Amino acid sequence: MELILQYKKFFEICRHDVNSLFYYWPSESFRIYKLSGVQYASTWCQEALDFAYRVIKINFMVLDYPDVDPASQEMDDIFKKMSDNSPNNADGGAIWSTYQFYLMEKGHNFIDAWLASGDDRLFGQKLIDIFNAHNVGFDKQAFYPVKY
């Protein structure tokens, strides 16, 4: 359920703005990260990439991309760049911060209904069902395995 709540939080902060995956943190984890000065762990990077892949595949989110939304080959290239480059160095950090995500209408409607209901268990299960229906469920991971 904790992972589902991370998804919810990112949807929520994207309701009115675009955001990079650097905002994909539960608030307590981010506070601890800022205090400790640790680097982004490869585990976090993999979870963030899996999140991005899932929410794009279910048409909840899209990248804020110049001119038009990126084609599938461009998305493949973007995910490969992110999986090959750690955000802990200048080049990787530039790649990870360049790509901004925003909610599509379907994602907006879902998070608005979730927030209005206040029922994390019900909407968490709905989200899991949507992922499973699109073949990107939590039984699958590392769609683009991080290499660092």
mmCIF file of N, CA, C and O in Angstrom, residues 28-102:
data_model
loop_
_atom_site.group_PDB
_atom_site.id
_atom_site.type_symbol
_atom_site.label_atom_id
_atom_site.label_comp_id
_atom_site.label_asym_id
_atom_site.label_seq_id
_atom_site.Cartn_x
_atom_site.Cartn_y
_atom_site.Cartn_z
ATOM 1 N N GLU A 28 8.147 11.959 3.843
ATOM 2 C CA GLU A 28 9.069 11.621 4.930
ATOM 3 C C GLU A 28 10.407 11.145 4.366
ATOM 4 O O GLU A 28 11.465 11.526 4.850
ATOM 5 N N SER A 29 10.361 10.331 3.324
ATOM 6 C CA SER A 29 11.604 9.866 2.705
ATOM 7 C C SER A 29 12.398 11.032 2.140
ATOM 8 O O SER A 29 13.616 11.073 2.244
ATOM 9 N N PHE A 30 11.706 11.989 1.537
ATOM 10 C CA PHE A 30 12.397 13.139 0.963
ATOM 11 C C PHE A 30 13.053 13.966 2.065
ATOM 12 O O PHE A 30 14.181 14.401 1.941
ATOM 13 N N ARG A 31 12.360 14.144 3.184
ATOM 14 C CA ARG A 31 12.913 14.909 4.295
ATOM 15 C C ARG A 31 14.179 14.223 4.820
ATOM 16 O O ARG A 31 15.204 14.857 5.037
ATOM 17 N N ILE A 32 14.113 12.916 4.978
ATOM 18 C CA ILE A 32 15.279 12.162 5.458
ATOM 19 C C ILE A 32 16.410 12.252 4.438
ATOM 20 O O ILE A 32 17.567 12.452 4.798
ATOM 21 N N TYR A 33 16.083 12.152 3.155
ATOM 22 C CA TYR A 33 17.095 12.264 2.097
ATOM 23 C C TYR A 33 17.809 13.612 2.193
ATOM 24 O O TYR A 33 19.021 13.691 2.168
ATOM 25 N N LYS A 34 17.039 14.684 2.327
ATOM 26 C CA LYS A 34 17.619 16.026 2.383
ATOM 27 C C LYS A 34 18.525 16.176 3.605
ATOM 28 O O LYS A 34 19.560 16.816 3.526
ATOM 29 N N LEU A 35 18.142 15.595 4.713
ATOM 30 C CA LEU A 35 18.942 15.709 5.930
ATOM 31 C C LEU A 35 20.214 14.872 5.863
ATOM 32 O O LEU A 35 21.259 15.274 6.356
ATOM 33 N N SER A 36 20.132 13.710 5.240
ATOM 34 C CA SER A 36 21.274 12.798 5.252
ATOM 35 C C SER A 36 22.262 13.080 4.136
ATOM 36 O O SER A 36 23.424 12.699 4.230
ATOM 37 N N GLY A 37 21.816 13.705 3.053
ATOM 38 C CA GLY A 37 22.697 13.989 1.931
ATOM 39 C C GLY A 37 23.081 12.756 1.135
ATOM 40 O O GLY A 37 24.027 12.781 0.364
ATOM 41 N N VAL A 38 22.330 11.657 1.289
ATOM 42 C CA VAL A 38 22.645 10.444 0.535
ATOM 43 C C VAL A 38 22.301 10.636 -0.932
ATOM 44 O O VAL A 38 21.523 11.503 -1.295
ATOM 45 N N GLN A 39 22.882 9.796 -1.753
ATOM 46 C CA GLN A 39 22.600 9.865 -3.179
ATOM 47 C C GLN A 39 21.333 9.076 -3.499
ATOM 48 O O GLN A 39 20.851 8.302 -2.679
ATOM 49 N N TYR A 40 20.827 9.300 -4.707
ATOM 50 C CA TYR A 40 19.669 8.540 -5.148
ATOM 51 C C TYR A 40 20.068 7.074 -5.278
ATOM 52 O O TYR A 40 21.019 6.757 -5.990
ATOM 53 N N ALA A 41 19.370 6.211 -4.610
ATOM 54 C CA ALA A 41 19.665 4.785 -4.669
ATOM 55 C C ALA A 41 19.133 4.211 -5.975
ATOM 56 O O ALA A 41 18.119 4.679 -6.505
ATOM 57 N N SER A 42 19.783 3.189 -6.468
ATOM 58 C CA SER A 42 19.319 2.559 -7.706
ATOM 59 C C SER A 42 17.920 1.972 -7.515
ATOM 60 O O SER A 42 17.131 1.940 -8.459
ATOM 61 N N THR A 43 17.590 1.566 -6.291
ATOM 62 C CA THR A 43 16.246 1.053 -6.014
ATOM 63 C C THR A 43 15.197 2.126 -6.256
ATOM 64 O O THR A 43 14.177 1.877 -6.884
ATOM 65 N N TRP A 44 15.465 3.343 -5.739
ATOM 66 C CA TRP A 44 14.532 4.447 -5.961
ATOM 67 C C TRP A 44 14.423 4.745 -7.455
ATOM 68 O O TRP A 44 13.324 4.942 -7.979
ATOM 69 N N CYS A 45 15.554 4.768 -8.155
ATOM 70 C CA CYS A 45 15.545 5.061 -9.591
ATOM 71 C C CYS A 45 14.703 4.040 -10.339
ATOM 72 O O CYS A 45 13.909 4.407 -11.219
ATOM 73 N N GLN A 46 14.845 2.759 -9.982
ATOM 74 C CA GLN A 46 14.057 1.723 -10.654
ATOM 75 C C GLN A 46 12.577 1.901 -10.361
ATOM 76 O O GLN A 46 11.741 1.803 -11.256
ATOM 77 N N GLU A 47 12.225 2.180 -9.102
ATOM 78 C CA GLU A 47 10.817 2.392 -8.759
ATOM 79 C C GLU A 47 10.250 3.596 -9.501
ATOM 80 O O GLU A 47 9.117 3.566 -9.984
ATOM 81 N N ALA A 48 11.031 4.666 -9.603
ATOM 82 C CA ALA A 48 10.574 5.870 -10.301
ATOM 83 C C ALA A 48 10.382 5.601 -11.793
ATOM 84 O O ALA A 48 9.389 6.032 -12.389
ATOM 85 N N LEU A 49 11.320 4.871 -12.405
ATOM 86 C CA LEU A 49 11.174 4.534 -13.832
ATOM 87 C C LEU A 49 9.978 3.613 -14.061
ATOM 88 O O LEU A 49 9.233 3.791 -15.035
ATOM 89 N N ASP A 50 9.796 2.639 -13.180
ATOM 90 C CA ASP A 50 8.643 1.744 -13.313
ATOM 91 C C ASP A 50 7.345 2.529 -13.169
ATOM 92 O O ASP A 50 6.379 2.300 -13.909
ATOM 93 N N PHE A 51 7.313 3.455 -12.218
ATOM 94 C CA PHE A 51 6.146 4.327 -12.054
ATOM 95 C C PHE A 51 5.859 5.068 -13.351
ATOM 96 O O PHE A 51 4.737 5.053 -13.862
ATOM 97 N N ALA A 52 6.878 5.735 -13.901
ATOM 98 C CA ALA A 52 6.696 6.530 -15.118
ATOM 99 C C ALA A 52 6.202 5.653 -16.269
ATOM 100 O O ALA A 52 5.273 6.034 -16.999
ATOM 101 N N TYR A 53 6.795 4.495 -16.426
ATOM 102 C CA TYR A 53 6.392 3.597 -17.500
ATOM 103 C C TYR A 53 4.931 3.185 -17.334
ATOM 104 O O TYR A 53 4.155 3.220 -18.298
ATOM 105 N N ARG A 54 4.550 2.790 -16.118
ATOM 106 C CA ARG A 54 3.170 2.354 -15.881
ATOM 107 C C ARG A 54 2.164 3.456 -16.168
ATOM 108 O O ARG A 54 1.171 3.228 -16.862
ATOM 109 N N VAL A 55 2.397 4.653 -15.634
ATOM 110 C CA VAL A 55 1.385 5.704 -15.764
ATOM 111 C C VAL A 55 1.288 6.243 -17.187
ATOM 112 O O VAL A 55 0.234 6.722 -17.599
ATOM 113 N N ILE A 56 2.367 6.124 -17.948
ATOM 114 C CA ILE A 56 2.302 6.492 -19.366
ATOM 115 C C ILE A 56 1.540 5.414 -20.137
ATOM 116 O O ILE A 56 0.690 5.723 -20.977
ATOM 117 N N LYS A 57 1.797 4.156 -19.836
ATOM 118 C CA LYS A 57 1.123 3.049 -20.532
ATOM 119 C C LYS A 57 -0.389 3.041 -20.302
ATOM 120 O O LYS A 57 -1.140 2.593 -21.161
ATOM 121 N N ILE A 58 -0.841 3.509 -19.138
ATOM 122 C CA ILE A 58 -2.282 3.518 -18.870
ATOM 123 C C ILE A 58 -2.914 4.856 -19.245
ATOM 124 O O ILE A 58 -4.083 5.094 -18.961
ATOM 125 N N ASN A 59 -2.130 5.722 -19.872
ATOM 126 C CA ASN A 59 -2.613 7.035 -20.332
ATOM 127 C C ASN A 59 -3.101 7.940 -19.213
ATOM 128 O O ASN A 59 -4.033 8.717 -19.390
ATOM 129 N N PHE A 60 -2.451 7.839 -18.054
ATOM 130 C CA PHE A 60 -2.731 8.759 -16.952
ATOM 131 C C PHE A 60 -1.822 9.980 -17.030
ATOM 132 O O PHE A 60 -2.200 11.056 -16.601
ATOM 133 N N MET A 61 -0.612 9.784 -17.538
ATOM 134 C CA MET A 61 0.355 10.875 -17.593
ATOM 135 C C MET A 61 1.077 10.837 -18.930
ATOM 136 O O MET A 61 1.063 9.827 -19.632
ATOM 137 N N VAL A 62 1.708 11.965 -19.227
ATOM 138 C CA VAL A 62 2.507 12.081 -20.441
ATOM 139 C C VAL A 62 3.659 13.028 -20.136
ATOM 140 O O VAL A 62 3.617 13.783 -19.172
ATOM 141 N N LEU A 63 4.674 12.949 -20.971
ATOM 142 C CA LEU A 63 5.798 13.878 -20.831
ATOM 143 C C LEU A 63 5.453 15.217 -21.443
ATOM 144 O O LEU A 63 4.825 15.287 -22.498
ATOM 145 N N ASP A 64 5.881 16.272 -20.789
ATOM 146 C CA ASP A 64 5.787 17.612 -21.348
ATOM 147 C C ASP A 64 6.930 17.715 -22.355
ATOM 148 O O ASP A 64 8.092 17.811 -21.973
ATOM 149 N N TYR A 65 6.605 17.633 -23.620
ATOM 150 C CA TYR A 65 7.605 17.476 -24.681
ATOM 151 C C TYR A 65 7.426 18.596 -25.695
ATOM 152 O O TYR A 65 6.294 18.981 -25.981
ATOM 153 N N PRO A 66 8.520 19.103 -26.260
ATOM 154 C CA PRO A 66 8.385 20.187 -27.242
ATOM 155 C C PRO A 66 7.492 19.778 -28.416
ATOM 156 O O PRO A 66 7.583 18.668 -28.910
ATOM 157 N N ASP A 67 6.677 20.674 -28.831
ATOM 158 C CA ASP A 67 5.800 20.529 -30.001
ATOM 159 C C ASP A 67 4.680 19.514 -29.801
ATOM 160 O O ASP A 67 3.550 19.887 -29.623
ATOM 161 N N VAL A 68 4.980 18.227 -29.864
ATOM 162 C CA VAL A 68 3.950 17.193 -29.731
ATOM 163 C C VAL A 68 4.418 16.155 -28.724
ATOM 164 O O VAL A 68 5.589 16.102 -28.367
ATOM 165 N N ASP A 69 3.506 15.318 -28.288
ATOM 166 C CA ASP A 69 3.885 14.248 -27.362
ATOM 167 C C ASP A 69 4.894 13.325 -28.044
ATOM 168 O O ASP A 69 4.812 13.089 -29.248
ATOM 169 N N PRO A 70 5.842 12.796 -27.293
ATOM 170 C CA PRO A 70 6.858 11.928 -27.900
ATOM 171 C C PRO A 70 6.257 10.646 -28.470
ATOM 172 O O PRO A 70 5.348 10.067 -27.882
ATOM 173 N N ALA A 71 6.782 10.238 -29.610
ATOM 174 C CA ALA A 71 6.363 8.979 -30.227
ATOM 175 C C ALA A 71 6.936 7.823 -29.417
ATOM 176 O O ALA A 71 7.802 8.009 -28.564
ATOM 177 N N SER A 72 6.484 6.628 -29.717
ATOM 178 C CA SER A 72 6.909 5.483 -28.924
ATOM 179 C C SER A 72 8.421 5.239 -29.003
ATOM 180 O O SER A 72 9.026 4.872 -28.008
ATOM 181 N N GLN A 73 9.049 5.469 -30.145
ATOM 182 C CA GLN A 73 10.502 5.304 -30.245
ATOM 183 C C GLN A 73 11.219 6.360 -29.393
ATOM 184 O O GLN A 73 12.212 6.066 -28.740
ATOM 185 N N GLU A 74 10.688 7.581 -29.380
ATOM 186 C CA GLU A 74 11.281 8.633 -28.535
ATOM 187 C C GLU A 74 11.134 8.286 -27.063
ATOM 188 O O GLU A 74 12.062 8.495 -26.280
ATOM 189 N N MET A 75 9.985 7.724 -26.676
ATOM 190 C CA MET A 75 9.785 7.315 -25.284
ATOM 191 C C MET A 75 10.771 6.207 -24.926
ATOM 192 O O MET A 75 11.349 6.224 -23.842
ATOM 193 N N ASP A 76 10.976 5.278 -25.825
ATOM 194 C CA ASP A 76 11.936 4.208 -25.600
ATOM 195 C C ASP A 76 13.329 4.800 -25.373
ATOM 196 O O ASP A 76 14.032 4.405 -24.432
ATOM 197 N N ASP A 77 13.716 5.762 -26.203
ATOM 198 C CA ASP A 77 15.027 6.413 -26.057
ATOM 199 C C ASP A 77 15.146 7.149 -24.723
ATOM 200 O O ASP A 77 16.191 7.099 -24.064
ATOM 201 N N ILE A 78 14.082 7.817 -24.311
ATOM 202 C CA ILE A 78 14.086 8.562 -23.048
ATOM 203 C C ILE A 78 14.264 7.598 -21.866
ATOM 204 O O ILE A 78 15.104 7.818 -20.985
ATOM 205 N N PHE A 79 13.484 6.521 -21.857
ATOM 206 C CA PHE A 79 13.604 5.551 -20.766
ATOM 207 C C PHE A 79 14.984 4.893 -20.755
ATOM 208 O O PHE A 79 15.547 4.649 -19.690
ATOM 209 N N LYS A 80 15.535 4.612 -21.916
ATOM 210 C CA LYS A 80 16.879 4.030 -21.976
ATOM 211 C C LYS A 80 17.913 5.002 -21.421
ATOM 212 O O LYS A 80 18.807 4.606 -20.670
ATOM 213 N N LYS A 81 17.801 6.282 -21.774
ATOM 214 C CA LYS A 81 18.734 7.289 -21.239
ATOM 215 C C LYS A 81 18.658 7.337 -19.718
ATOM 216 O O LYS A 81 19.682 7.401 -19.034
ATOM 217 N N MET A 82 17.437 7.320 -19.198
ATOM 218 C CA MET A 82 17.271 7.406 -17.748
ATOM 219 C C MET A 82 17.778 6.139 -17.060
ATOM 220 O O MET A 82 18.351 6.221 -15.976
ATOM 221 N N SER A 83 17.595 4.991 -17.692
ATOM 222 C CA SER A 83 18.062 3.747 -17.068
ATOM 223 C C SER A 83 19.581 3.593 -17.170
ATOM 224 O O SER A 83 20.180 2.886 -16.380
ATOM 225 N N ASP A 84 20.194 4.275 -18.124
ATOM 226 C CA ASP A 84 21.650 4.201 -18.304
ATOM 227 C C ASP A 84 22.417 5.250 -17.507
ATOM 228 O O ASP A 84 23.618 5.112 -17.309
ATOM 229 N N ASN A 85 21.743 6.313 -17.069
ATOM 230 C CA ASN A 85 22.423 7.456 -16.454
ATOM 231 C C ASN A 85 21.884 7.759 -15.066
ATOM 232 O O ASN A 85 20.721 8.134 -14.915
ATOM 233 N N SER A 86 22.731 7.636 -14.074
ATOM 234 C CA SER A 86 22.350 7.902 -12.691
ATOM 235 C C SER A 86 22.102 9.395 -12.481
ATOM 236 O O SER A 86 22.869 10.228 -12.971
ATOM 237 N N PRO A 87 21.069 9.741 -11.733
ATOM 238 C CA PRO A 87 20.831 11.143 -11.420
ATOM 239 C C PRO A 87 21.843 11.716 -10.425
ATOM 240 O O PRO A 87 21.781 12.888 -10.065
ATOM 241 N N ASN A 88 22.800 10.887 -9.996
ATOM 242 C CA ASN A 88 23.788 11.323 -9.009
ATOM 243 C C ASN A 88 24.972 12.060 -9.611
ATOM 244 O O ASN A 88 25.845 12.508 -8.886
ATOM 245 N N ASN A 89 25.031 12.153 -10.937
ATOM 246 C CA ASN A 89 26.101 12.936 -11.553
ATOM 247 C C ASN A 89 25.476 14.005 -12.451
ATOM 248 O O ASN A 89 24.268 13.975 -12.712
ATOM 249 N N ALA A 90 26.288 14.932 -12.909
ATOM 250 C CA ALA A 90 25.767 16.083 -13.650
ATOM 251 C C ALA A 90 25.006 15.672 -14.913
ATOM 252 O O ALA A 90 23.894 16.159 -15.160
ATOM 253 N N ASP A 91 25.590 14.792 -15.713
ATOM 254 C CA ASP A 91 24.926 14.395 -16.960
ATOM 255 C C ASP A 91 23.611 13.672 -16.690
ATOM 256 O O ASP A 91 22.585 13.969 -17.304
ATOM 257 N N GLY A 92 23.636 12.711 -15.778
ATOM 258 C CA GLY A 92 22.425 11.980 -15.438
ATOM 259 C C GLY A 92 21.383 12.866 -14.783
ATOM 260 O O GLY A 92 20.189 12.761 -15.072
ATOM 261 N N GLY A 93 21.838 13.754 -13.908
ATOM 262 C CA GLY A 93 20.906 14.686 -13.263
ATOM 263 C C GLY A 93 20.203 15.563 -14.283
ATOM 264 O O GLY A 93 19.008 15.848 -14.159
ATOM 265 N N ALA A 94 20.941 15.978 -15.302
ATOM 266 C CA ALA A 94 20.342 16.800 -16.365
ATOM 267 C C ALA A 94 19.280 15.998 -17.115
ATOM 268 O O ALA A 94 18.200 16.516 -17.420
ATOM 269 N N ILE A 95 19.566 14.742 -17.393
ATOM 270 C CA ILE A 95 18.596 13.896 -18.098
ATOM 271 C C ILE A 95 17.352 13.698 -17.241
ATOM 272 O O ILE A 95 16.225 13.887 -17.704
ATOM 273 N N TRP A 96 17.552 13.334 -15.979
ATOM 274 C CA TRP A 96 16.416 13.065 -15.094
ATOM 275 C C TRP A 96 15.568 14.310 -14.836
ATOM 276 O O TRP A 96 14.367 14.203 -14.627
ATOM 277 N N SER A 97 16.180 15.491 -14.818
ATOM 278 C CA SER A 97 15.403 16.697 -14.538
ATOM 279 C C SER A 97 14.782 17.303 -15.786
ATOM 280 O O SER A 97 13.864 18.114 -15.694
ATOM 281 N N THR A 98 15.245 16.909 -16.955
ATOM 282 C CA THR A 98 14.716 17.459 -18.208
ATOM 283 C C THR A 98 13.283 17.033 -18.455
ATOM 284 O O THR A 98 12.458 17.824 -18.901
ATOM 285 N N TYR A 99 12.986 15.778 -18.175
ATOM 286 C CA TYR A 99 11.676 15.242 -18.532
ATOM 287 C C TYR A 99 10.667 15.497 -17.422
ATOM 288 O O TYR A 99 10.810 15.025 -16.307
ATOM 289 N N GLN A 100 9.652 16.270 -17.762
ATOM 290 C CA GLN A 100 8.607 16.664 -16.829
ATOM 291 C C GLN A 100 7.311 15.931 -17.195
ATOM 292 O O GLN A 100 6.967 15.808 -18.370
ATOM 293 N N PHE A 101 6.584 15.491 -16.190
ATOM 294 C CA PHE A 101 5.357 14.724 -16.389
ATOM 295 C C PHE A 101 4.148 15.562 -16.002
ATOM 296 O O PHE A 101 4.210 16.371 -15.085
ATOM 297 N N TYR A 102 3.065 15.348 -16.726
ATOM 298 C CA TYR A 102 1.816 15.979 -16.326
ATOM 299 C C TYR A 102 0.662 15.011 -16.515
ATOM 300 O O TYR A 102 0.751 14.050 -17.286
#
